[in-house]
PDB file of C-alpha atoms in Angstrom:
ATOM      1  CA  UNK A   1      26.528 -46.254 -11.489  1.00  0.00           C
ATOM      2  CA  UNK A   2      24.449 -47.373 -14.449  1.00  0.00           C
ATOM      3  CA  UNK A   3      24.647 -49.549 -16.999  1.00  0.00           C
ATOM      4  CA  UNK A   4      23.632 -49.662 -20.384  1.00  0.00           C
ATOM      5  CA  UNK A   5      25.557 -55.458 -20.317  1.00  0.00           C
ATOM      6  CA  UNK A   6      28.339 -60.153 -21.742  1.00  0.00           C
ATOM      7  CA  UNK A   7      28.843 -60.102 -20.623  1.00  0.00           C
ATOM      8  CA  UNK A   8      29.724 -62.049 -20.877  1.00  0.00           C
ATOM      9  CA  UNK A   9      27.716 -57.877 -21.358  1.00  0.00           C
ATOM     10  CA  UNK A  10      26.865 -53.840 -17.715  1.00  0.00           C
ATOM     11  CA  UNK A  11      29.056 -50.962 -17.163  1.00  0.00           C
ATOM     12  CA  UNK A  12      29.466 -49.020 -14.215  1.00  0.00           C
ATOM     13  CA  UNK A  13      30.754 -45.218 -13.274  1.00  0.00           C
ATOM     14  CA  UNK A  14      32.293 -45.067  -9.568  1.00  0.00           C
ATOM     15  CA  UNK A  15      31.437 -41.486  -8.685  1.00  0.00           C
ATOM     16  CA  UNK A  16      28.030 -41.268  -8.837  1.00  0.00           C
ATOM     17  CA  UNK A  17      24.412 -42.891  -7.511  1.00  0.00           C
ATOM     18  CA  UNK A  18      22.173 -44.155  -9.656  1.00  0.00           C
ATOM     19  CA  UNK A  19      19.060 -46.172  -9.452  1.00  0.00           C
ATOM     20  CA  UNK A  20      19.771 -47.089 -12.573  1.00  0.00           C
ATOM     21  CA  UNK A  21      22.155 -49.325 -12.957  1.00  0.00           C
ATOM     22  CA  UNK A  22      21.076 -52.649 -14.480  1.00  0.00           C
ATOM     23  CA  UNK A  23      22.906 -55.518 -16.464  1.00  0.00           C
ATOM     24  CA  UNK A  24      21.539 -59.000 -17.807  1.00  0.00           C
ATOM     25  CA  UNK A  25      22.352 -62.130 -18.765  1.00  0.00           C
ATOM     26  CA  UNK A  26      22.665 -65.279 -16.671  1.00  0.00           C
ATOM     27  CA  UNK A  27      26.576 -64.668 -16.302  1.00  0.00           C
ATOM     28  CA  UNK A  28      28.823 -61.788 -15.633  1.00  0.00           C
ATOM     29  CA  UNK A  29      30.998 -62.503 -19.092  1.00  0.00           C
ATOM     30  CA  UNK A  30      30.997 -59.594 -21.344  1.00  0.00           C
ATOM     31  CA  UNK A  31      28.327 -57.116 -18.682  1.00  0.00           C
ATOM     32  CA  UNK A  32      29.622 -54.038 -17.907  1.00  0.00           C
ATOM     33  CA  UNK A  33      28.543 -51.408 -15.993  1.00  0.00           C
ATOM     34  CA  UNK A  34      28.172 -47.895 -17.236  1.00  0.00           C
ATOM     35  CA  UNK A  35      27.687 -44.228 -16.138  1.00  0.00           C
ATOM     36  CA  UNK A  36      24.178 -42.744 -14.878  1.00  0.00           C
ATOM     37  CA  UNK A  37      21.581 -41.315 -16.785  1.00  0.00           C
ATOM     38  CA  UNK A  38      22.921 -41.938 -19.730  1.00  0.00           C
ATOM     39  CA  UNK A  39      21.878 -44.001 -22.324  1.00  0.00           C
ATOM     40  CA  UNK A  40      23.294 -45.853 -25.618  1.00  0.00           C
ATOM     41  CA  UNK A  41      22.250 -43.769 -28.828  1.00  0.00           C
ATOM     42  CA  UNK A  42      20.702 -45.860 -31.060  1.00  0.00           C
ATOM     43  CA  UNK A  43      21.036 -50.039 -32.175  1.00  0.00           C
ATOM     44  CA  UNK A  44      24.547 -51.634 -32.231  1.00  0.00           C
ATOM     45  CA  UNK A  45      25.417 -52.224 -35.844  1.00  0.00           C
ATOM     46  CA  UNK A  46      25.472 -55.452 -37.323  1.00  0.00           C
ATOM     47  CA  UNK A  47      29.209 -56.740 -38.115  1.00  0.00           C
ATOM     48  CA  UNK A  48      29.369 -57.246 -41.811  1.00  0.00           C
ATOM     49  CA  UNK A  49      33.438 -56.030 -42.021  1.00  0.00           C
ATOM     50  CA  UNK A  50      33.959 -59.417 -42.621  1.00  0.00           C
ATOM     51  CA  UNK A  51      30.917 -59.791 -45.235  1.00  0.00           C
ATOM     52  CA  UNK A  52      32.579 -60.102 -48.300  1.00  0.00           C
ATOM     53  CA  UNK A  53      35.602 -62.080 -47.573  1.00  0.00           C
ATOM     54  CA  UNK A  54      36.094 -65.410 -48.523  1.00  0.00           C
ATOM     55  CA  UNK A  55      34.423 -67.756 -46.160  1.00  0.00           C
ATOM     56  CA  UNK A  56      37.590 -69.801 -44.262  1.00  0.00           C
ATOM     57  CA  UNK A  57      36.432 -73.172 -42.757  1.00  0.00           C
ATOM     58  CA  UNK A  58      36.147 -73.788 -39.730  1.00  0.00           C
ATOM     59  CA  UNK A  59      39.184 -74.956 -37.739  1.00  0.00           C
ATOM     60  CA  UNK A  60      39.643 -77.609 -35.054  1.00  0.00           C
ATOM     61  CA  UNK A  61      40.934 -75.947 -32.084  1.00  0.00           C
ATOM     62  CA  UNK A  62      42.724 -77.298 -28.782  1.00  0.00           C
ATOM     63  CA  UNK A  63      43.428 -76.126 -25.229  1.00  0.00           C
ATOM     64  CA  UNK A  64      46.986 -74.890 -26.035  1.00  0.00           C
ATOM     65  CA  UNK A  65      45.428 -72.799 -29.085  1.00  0.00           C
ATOM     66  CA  UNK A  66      42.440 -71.516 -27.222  1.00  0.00           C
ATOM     67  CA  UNK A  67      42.890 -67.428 -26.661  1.00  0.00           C
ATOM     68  CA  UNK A  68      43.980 -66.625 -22.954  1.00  0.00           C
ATOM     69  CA  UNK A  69      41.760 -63.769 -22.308  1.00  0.00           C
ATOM     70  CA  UNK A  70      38.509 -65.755 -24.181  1.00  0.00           C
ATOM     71  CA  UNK A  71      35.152 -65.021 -22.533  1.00  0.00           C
ATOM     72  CA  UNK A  72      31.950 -66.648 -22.739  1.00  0.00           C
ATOM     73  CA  UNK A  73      29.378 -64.546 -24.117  1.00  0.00           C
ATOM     74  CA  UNK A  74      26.956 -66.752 -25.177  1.00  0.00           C
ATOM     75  CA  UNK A  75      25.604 -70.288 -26.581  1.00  0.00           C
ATOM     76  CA  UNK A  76      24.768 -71.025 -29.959  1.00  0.00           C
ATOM     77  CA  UNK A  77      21.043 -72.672 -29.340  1.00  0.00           C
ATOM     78  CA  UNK A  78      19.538 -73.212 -33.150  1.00  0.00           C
ATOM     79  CA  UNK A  79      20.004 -72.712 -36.789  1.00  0.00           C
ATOM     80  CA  UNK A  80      18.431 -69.724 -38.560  1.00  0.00           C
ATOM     81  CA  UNK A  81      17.006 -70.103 -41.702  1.00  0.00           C
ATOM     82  CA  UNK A  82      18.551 -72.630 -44.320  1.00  0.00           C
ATOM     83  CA  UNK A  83      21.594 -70.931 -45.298  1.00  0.00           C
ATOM     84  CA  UNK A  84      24.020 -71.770 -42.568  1.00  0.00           C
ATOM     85  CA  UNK A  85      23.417 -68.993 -40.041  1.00  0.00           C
ATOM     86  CA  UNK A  86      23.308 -69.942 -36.559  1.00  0.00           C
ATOM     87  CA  UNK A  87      21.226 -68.398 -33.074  1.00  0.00           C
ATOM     88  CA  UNK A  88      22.515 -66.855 -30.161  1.00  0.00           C
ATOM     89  CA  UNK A  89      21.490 -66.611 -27.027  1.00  0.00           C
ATOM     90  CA  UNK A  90      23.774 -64.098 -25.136  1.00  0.00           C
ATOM     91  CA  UNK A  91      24.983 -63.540 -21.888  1.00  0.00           C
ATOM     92  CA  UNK A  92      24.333 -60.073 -22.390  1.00  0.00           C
ATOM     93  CA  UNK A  93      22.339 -57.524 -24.226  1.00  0.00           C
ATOM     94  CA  UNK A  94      23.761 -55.809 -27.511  1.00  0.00           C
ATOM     95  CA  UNK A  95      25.281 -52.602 -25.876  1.00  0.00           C
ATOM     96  CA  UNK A  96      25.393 -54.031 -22.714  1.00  0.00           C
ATOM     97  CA  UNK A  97      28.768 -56.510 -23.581  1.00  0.00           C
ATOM     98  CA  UNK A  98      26.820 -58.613 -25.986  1.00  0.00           C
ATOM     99  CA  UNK A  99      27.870 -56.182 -28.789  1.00  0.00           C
ATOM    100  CA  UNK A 100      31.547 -58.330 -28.629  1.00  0.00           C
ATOM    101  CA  UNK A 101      29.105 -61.060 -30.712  1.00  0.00           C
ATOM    102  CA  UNK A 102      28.133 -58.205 -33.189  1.00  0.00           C
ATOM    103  CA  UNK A 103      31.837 -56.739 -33.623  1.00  0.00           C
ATOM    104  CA  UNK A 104      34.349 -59.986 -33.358  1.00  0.00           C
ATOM    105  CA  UNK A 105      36.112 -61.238 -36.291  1.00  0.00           C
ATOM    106  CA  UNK A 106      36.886 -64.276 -34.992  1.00  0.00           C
ATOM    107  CA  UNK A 107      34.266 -66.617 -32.423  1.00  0.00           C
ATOM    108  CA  UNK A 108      35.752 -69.509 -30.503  1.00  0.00           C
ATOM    109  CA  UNK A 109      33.280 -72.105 -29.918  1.00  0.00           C
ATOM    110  CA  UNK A 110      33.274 -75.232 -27.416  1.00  0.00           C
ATOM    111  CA  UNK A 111      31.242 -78.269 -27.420  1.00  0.00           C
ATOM    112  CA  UNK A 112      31.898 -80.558 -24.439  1.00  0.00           C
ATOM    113  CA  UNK A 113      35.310 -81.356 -25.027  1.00  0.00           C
ATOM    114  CA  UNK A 114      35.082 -80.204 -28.877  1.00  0.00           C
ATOM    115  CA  UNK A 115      36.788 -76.781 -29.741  1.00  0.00           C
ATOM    116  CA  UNK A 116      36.915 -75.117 -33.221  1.00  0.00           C
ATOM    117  CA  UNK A 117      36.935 -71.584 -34.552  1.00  0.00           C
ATOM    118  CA  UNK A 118      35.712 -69.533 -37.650  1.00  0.00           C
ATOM    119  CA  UNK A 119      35.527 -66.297 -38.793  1.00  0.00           C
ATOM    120  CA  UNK A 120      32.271 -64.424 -38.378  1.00  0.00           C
ATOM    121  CA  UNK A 121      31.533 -63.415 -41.632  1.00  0.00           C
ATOM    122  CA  UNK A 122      28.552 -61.243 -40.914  1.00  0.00           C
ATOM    123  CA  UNK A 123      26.295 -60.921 -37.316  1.00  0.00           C
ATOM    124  CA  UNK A 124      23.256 -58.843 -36.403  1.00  0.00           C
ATOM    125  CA  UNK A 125      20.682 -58.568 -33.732  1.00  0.00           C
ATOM    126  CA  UNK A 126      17.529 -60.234 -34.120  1.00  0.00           C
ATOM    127  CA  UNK A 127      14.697 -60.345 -31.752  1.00  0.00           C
ATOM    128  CA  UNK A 128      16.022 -60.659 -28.685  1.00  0.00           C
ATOM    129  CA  UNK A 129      19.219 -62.737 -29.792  1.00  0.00           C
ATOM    130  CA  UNK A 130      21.912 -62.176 -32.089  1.00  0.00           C
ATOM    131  CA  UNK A 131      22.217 -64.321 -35.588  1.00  0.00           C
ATOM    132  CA  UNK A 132      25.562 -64.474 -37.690  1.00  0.00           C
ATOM    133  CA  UNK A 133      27.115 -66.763 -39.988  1.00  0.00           C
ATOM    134  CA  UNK A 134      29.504 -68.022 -39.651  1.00  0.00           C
ATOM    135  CA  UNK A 135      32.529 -69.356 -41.965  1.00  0.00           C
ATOM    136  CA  UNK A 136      32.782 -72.867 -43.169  1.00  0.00           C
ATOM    137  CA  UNK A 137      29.322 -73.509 -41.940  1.00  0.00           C
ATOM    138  CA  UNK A 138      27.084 -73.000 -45.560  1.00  0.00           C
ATOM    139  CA  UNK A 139      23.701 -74.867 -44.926  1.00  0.00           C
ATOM    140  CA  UNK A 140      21.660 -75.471 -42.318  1.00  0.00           C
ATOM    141  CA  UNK A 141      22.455 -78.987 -41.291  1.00  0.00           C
ATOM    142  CA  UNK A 142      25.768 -77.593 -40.524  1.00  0.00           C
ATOM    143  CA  UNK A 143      24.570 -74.706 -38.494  1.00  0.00           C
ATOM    144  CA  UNK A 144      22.463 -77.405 -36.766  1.00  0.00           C
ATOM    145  CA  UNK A 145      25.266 -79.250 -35.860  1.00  0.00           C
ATOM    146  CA  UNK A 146      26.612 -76.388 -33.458  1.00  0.00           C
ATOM    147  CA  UNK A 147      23.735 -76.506 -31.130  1.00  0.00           C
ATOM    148  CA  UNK A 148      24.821 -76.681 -27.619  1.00  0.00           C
ATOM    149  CA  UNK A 149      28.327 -74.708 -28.578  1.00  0.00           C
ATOM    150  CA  UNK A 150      29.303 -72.173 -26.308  1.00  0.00           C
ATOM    151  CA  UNK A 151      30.560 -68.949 -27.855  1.00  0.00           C
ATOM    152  CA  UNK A 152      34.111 -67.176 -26.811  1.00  0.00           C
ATOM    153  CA  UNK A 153      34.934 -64.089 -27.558  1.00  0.00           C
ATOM    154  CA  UNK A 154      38.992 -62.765 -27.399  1.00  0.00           C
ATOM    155  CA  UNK A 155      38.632 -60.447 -24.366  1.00  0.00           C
ATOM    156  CA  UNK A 156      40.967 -57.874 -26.971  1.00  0.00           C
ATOM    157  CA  UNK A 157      38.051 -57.378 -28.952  1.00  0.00           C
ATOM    158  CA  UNK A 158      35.122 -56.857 -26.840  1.00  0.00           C
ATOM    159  CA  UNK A 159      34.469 -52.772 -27.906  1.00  0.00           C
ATOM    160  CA  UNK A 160      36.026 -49.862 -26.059  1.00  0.00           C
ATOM    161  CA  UNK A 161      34.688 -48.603 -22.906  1.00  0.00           C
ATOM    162  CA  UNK A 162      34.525 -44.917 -22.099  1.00  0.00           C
ATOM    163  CA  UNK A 163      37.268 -44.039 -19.201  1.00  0.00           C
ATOM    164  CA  UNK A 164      35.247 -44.970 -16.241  1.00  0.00           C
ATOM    165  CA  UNK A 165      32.728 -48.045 -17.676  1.00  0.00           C
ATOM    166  CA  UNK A 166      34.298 -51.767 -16.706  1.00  0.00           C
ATOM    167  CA  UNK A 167      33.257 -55.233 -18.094  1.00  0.00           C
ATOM    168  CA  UNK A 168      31.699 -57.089 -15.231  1.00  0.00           C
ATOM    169  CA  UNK A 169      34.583 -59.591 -15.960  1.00  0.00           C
ATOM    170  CA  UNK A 170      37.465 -56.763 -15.999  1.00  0.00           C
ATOM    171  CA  UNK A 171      36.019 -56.794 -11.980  1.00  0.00           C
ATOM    172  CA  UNK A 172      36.456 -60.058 -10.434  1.00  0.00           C
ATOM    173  CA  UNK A 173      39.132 -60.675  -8.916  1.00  0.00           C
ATOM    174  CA  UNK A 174      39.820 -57.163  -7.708  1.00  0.00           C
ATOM    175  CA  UNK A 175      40.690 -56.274  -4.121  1.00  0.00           C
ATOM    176  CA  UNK A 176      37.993 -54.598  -2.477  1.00  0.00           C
ATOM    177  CA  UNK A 177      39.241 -52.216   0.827  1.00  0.00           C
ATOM    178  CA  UNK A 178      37.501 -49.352   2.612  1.00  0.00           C
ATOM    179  CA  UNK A 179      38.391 -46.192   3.460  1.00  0.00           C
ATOM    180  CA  UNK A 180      40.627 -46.811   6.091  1.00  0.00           C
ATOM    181  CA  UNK A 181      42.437 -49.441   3.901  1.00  0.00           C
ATOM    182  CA  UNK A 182      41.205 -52.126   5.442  1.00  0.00           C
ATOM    183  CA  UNK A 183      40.680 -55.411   3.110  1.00  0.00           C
ATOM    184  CA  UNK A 184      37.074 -56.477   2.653  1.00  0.00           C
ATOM    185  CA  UNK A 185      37.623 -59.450   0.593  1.00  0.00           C
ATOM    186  CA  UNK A 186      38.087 -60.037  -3.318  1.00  0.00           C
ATOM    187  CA  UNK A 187      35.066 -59.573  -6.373  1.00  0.00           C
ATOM    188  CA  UNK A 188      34.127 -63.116  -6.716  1.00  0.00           C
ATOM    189  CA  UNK A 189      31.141 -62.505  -8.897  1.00  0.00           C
ATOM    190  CA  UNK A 190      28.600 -59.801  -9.812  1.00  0.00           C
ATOM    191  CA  UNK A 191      24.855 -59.612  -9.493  1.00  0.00           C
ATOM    192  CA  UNK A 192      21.984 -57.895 -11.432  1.00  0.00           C
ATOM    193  CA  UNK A 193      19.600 -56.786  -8.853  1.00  0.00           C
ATOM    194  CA  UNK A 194      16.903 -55.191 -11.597  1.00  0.00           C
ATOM    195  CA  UNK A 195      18.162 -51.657  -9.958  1.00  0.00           C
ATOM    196  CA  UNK A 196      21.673 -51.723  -9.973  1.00  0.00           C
ATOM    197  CA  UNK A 197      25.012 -53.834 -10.063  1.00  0.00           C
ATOM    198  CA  UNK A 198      26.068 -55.413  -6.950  1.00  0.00           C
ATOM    199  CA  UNK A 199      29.632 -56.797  -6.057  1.00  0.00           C
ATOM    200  CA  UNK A 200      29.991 -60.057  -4.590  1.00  0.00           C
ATOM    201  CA  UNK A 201      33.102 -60.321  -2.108  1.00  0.00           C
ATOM    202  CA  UNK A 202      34.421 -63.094  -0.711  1.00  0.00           C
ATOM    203  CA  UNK A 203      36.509 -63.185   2.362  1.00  0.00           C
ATOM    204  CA  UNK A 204      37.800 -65.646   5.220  1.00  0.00           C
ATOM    205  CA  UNK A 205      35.956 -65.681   8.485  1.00  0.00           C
ATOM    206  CA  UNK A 206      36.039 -68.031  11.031  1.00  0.00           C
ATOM    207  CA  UNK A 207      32.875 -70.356  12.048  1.00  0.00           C
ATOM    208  CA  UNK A 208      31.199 -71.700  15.310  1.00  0.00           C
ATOM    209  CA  UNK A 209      33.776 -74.004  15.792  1.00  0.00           C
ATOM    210  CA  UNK A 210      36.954 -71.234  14.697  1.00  0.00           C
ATOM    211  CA  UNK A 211      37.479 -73.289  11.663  1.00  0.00           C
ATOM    212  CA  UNK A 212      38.501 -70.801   8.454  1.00  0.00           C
ATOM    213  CA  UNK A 213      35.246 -70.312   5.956  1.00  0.00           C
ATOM    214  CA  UNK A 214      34.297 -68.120   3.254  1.00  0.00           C
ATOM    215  CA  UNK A 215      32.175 -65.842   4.054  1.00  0.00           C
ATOM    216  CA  UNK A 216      30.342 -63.167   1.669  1.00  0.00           C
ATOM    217  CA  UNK A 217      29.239 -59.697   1.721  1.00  0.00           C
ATOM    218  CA  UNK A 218      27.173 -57.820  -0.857  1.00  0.00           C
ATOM    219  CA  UNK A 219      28.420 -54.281  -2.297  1.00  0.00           C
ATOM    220  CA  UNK A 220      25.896 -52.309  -4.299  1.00  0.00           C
ATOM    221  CA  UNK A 221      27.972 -50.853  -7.073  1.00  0.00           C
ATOM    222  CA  UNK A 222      26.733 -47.074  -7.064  1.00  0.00           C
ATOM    223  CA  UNK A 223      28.973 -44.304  -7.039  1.00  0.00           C
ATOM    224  CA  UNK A 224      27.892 -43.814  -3.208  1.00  0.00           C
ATOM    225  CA  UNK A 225      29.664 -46.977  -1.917  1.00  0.00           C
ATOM    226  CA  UNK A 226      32.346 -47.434  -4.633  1.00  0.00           C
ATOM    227  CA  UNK A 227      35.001 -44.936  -4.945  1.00  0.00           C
ATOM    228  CA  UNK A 228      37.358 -45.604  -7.217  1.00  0.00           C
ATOM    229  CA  UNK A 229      38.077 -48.407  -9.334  1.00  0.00           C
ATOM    230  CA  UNK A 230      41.814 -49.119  -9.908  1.00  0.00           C
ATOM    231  CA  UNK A 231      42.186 -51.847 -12.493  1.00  0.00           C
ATOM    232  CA  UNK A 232      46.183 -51.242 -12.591  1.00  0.00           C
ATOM    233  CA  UNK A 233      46.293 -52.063  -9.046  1.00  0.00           C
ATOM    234  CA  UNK A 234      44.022 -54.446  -9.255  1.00  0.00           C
ATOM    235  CA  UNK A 235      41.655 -52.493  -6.593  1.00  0.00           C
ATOM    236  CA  UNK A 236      38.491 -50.992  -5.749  1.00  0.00           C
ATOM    237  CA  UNK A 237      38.192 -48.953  -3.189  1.00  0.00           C
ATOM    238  CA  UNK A 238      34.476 -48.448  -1.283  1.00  0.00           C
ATOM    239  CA  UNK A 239      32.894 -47.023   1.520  1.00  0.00           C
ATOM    240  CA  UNK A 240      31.878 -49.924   3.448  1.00  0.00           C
ATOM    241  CA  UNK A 241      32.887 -50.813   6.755  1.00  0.00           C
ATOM    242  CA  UNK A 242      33.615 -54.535   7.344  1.00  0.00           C
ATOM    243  CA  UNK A 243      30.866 -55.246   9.912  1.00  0.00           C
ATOM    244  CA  UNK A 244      28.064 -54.136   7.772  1.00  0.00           C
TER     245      UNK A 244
END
């Protein structure tokens, strides 16, 4: 399994090996993994759907109107130049899951206990970060003011994956068994080795003393361990046995 990534990128392919296989970003929001040896064609595009609209303000948000499936993707970490547009440091690479910054209409952003909301009117990649601006924000004290905001994305419009690519976040939470359908724990988190994806499972064990911990085991997600990922059921199934 390769990928090309939040995140929040990072996609992976569960039938074959690959050395591959790398994500980045300092979370596993928006990452995906993606299939080997093959590799994206070309920059994402720069959203500017919403370009020429009419710049809404930006809204005060709260818990109860906060999108169920948001992700983190990123944190907004300066202004860029004097006309309101604002820096991004993502969780993932463009076409690796950070491309949900480039393509959402709509970023949800949180500062401490502060939420609000605007329309991206227009994002691109730049550097090694993504710029945008945003709507209701039209100089660059404003844009200044949203330093330290996280960014959320609505999970429903992160882009399409091809049939067998997940989102690292899609993953956690799944069931993990072998072979012989025995249960190896549950996807807790995922790692970026610098060759490949690796699953992080969590699972009770017992201690010295016989007192229930959580123990962890580490699951390189290539196609030669990882079988077949079943997101209905809520499953992944690998060849691992338990005491490896």
């Amino acid at each position: 399994m390769s990928e090309r990534d939040s995140g929040s990128s990072g996609r992976v392919k569960a039938k074959e090996a690959s050395p591959r296989t790398k994500t980045s970003g300092p979370a596993p929001f928006g990452a995906f993994v993606r299939k080997p040896g093959e590799r994206p064609g070309g920059k994402a595009k720069a959203n500017v759907a919403n370009a020429g609209s009419e710049a809404a303000a930006m809204r005060p948000e709260t818990a109860e109107s906060w999108p169920a499936d948001a992700v983190e993707v990123g944190a907004i970490v300066d202004a860029y130049g004097l006309k309101g547009w604002v820096k991004v440091a993502a969780h993932a690479d463009a076409g690796q899951g950070g491309d949900a910054l480039l393509s959402a209409k709509r970023w949800w952003l949180m500062k401490g206990r502060e939420r609000q909301s605007a329309p991206s009117l227009q994002a691109k990649l730049h550097s090694d970060s993504v710029v945008a601006h945003l709507g209701g924000v039209a100089d660059r004290d404003a844009a200044l003011a949203l330093r330290g905001s996280s960014v959320h994305i609505s999970r429903s419009e992160f882009p399409a994956l091809e049939a067998d690519e997940f989102y690292w976040v899609d993953l956690i939470g799944l069931e993990v068994v072998n072979l012989a359908g025995a249960s190896l724990g549950k996807v807790a988190g995922m790692i970026d080795n610098g060759a490949h994806s690796v699953l992080r499972v969590e699972y009770p064990a017992a201690d010295k003393t016989g007192k229930t911990v959580t123990a962890e085991r580490l699951i390189p997600f290539v196609g030669v361990f990882v079988k077949t990922v079943d997101q209905a059921a809520k499953q992944i199934t690998v060849d691992w046995e338990a005491d490896y």
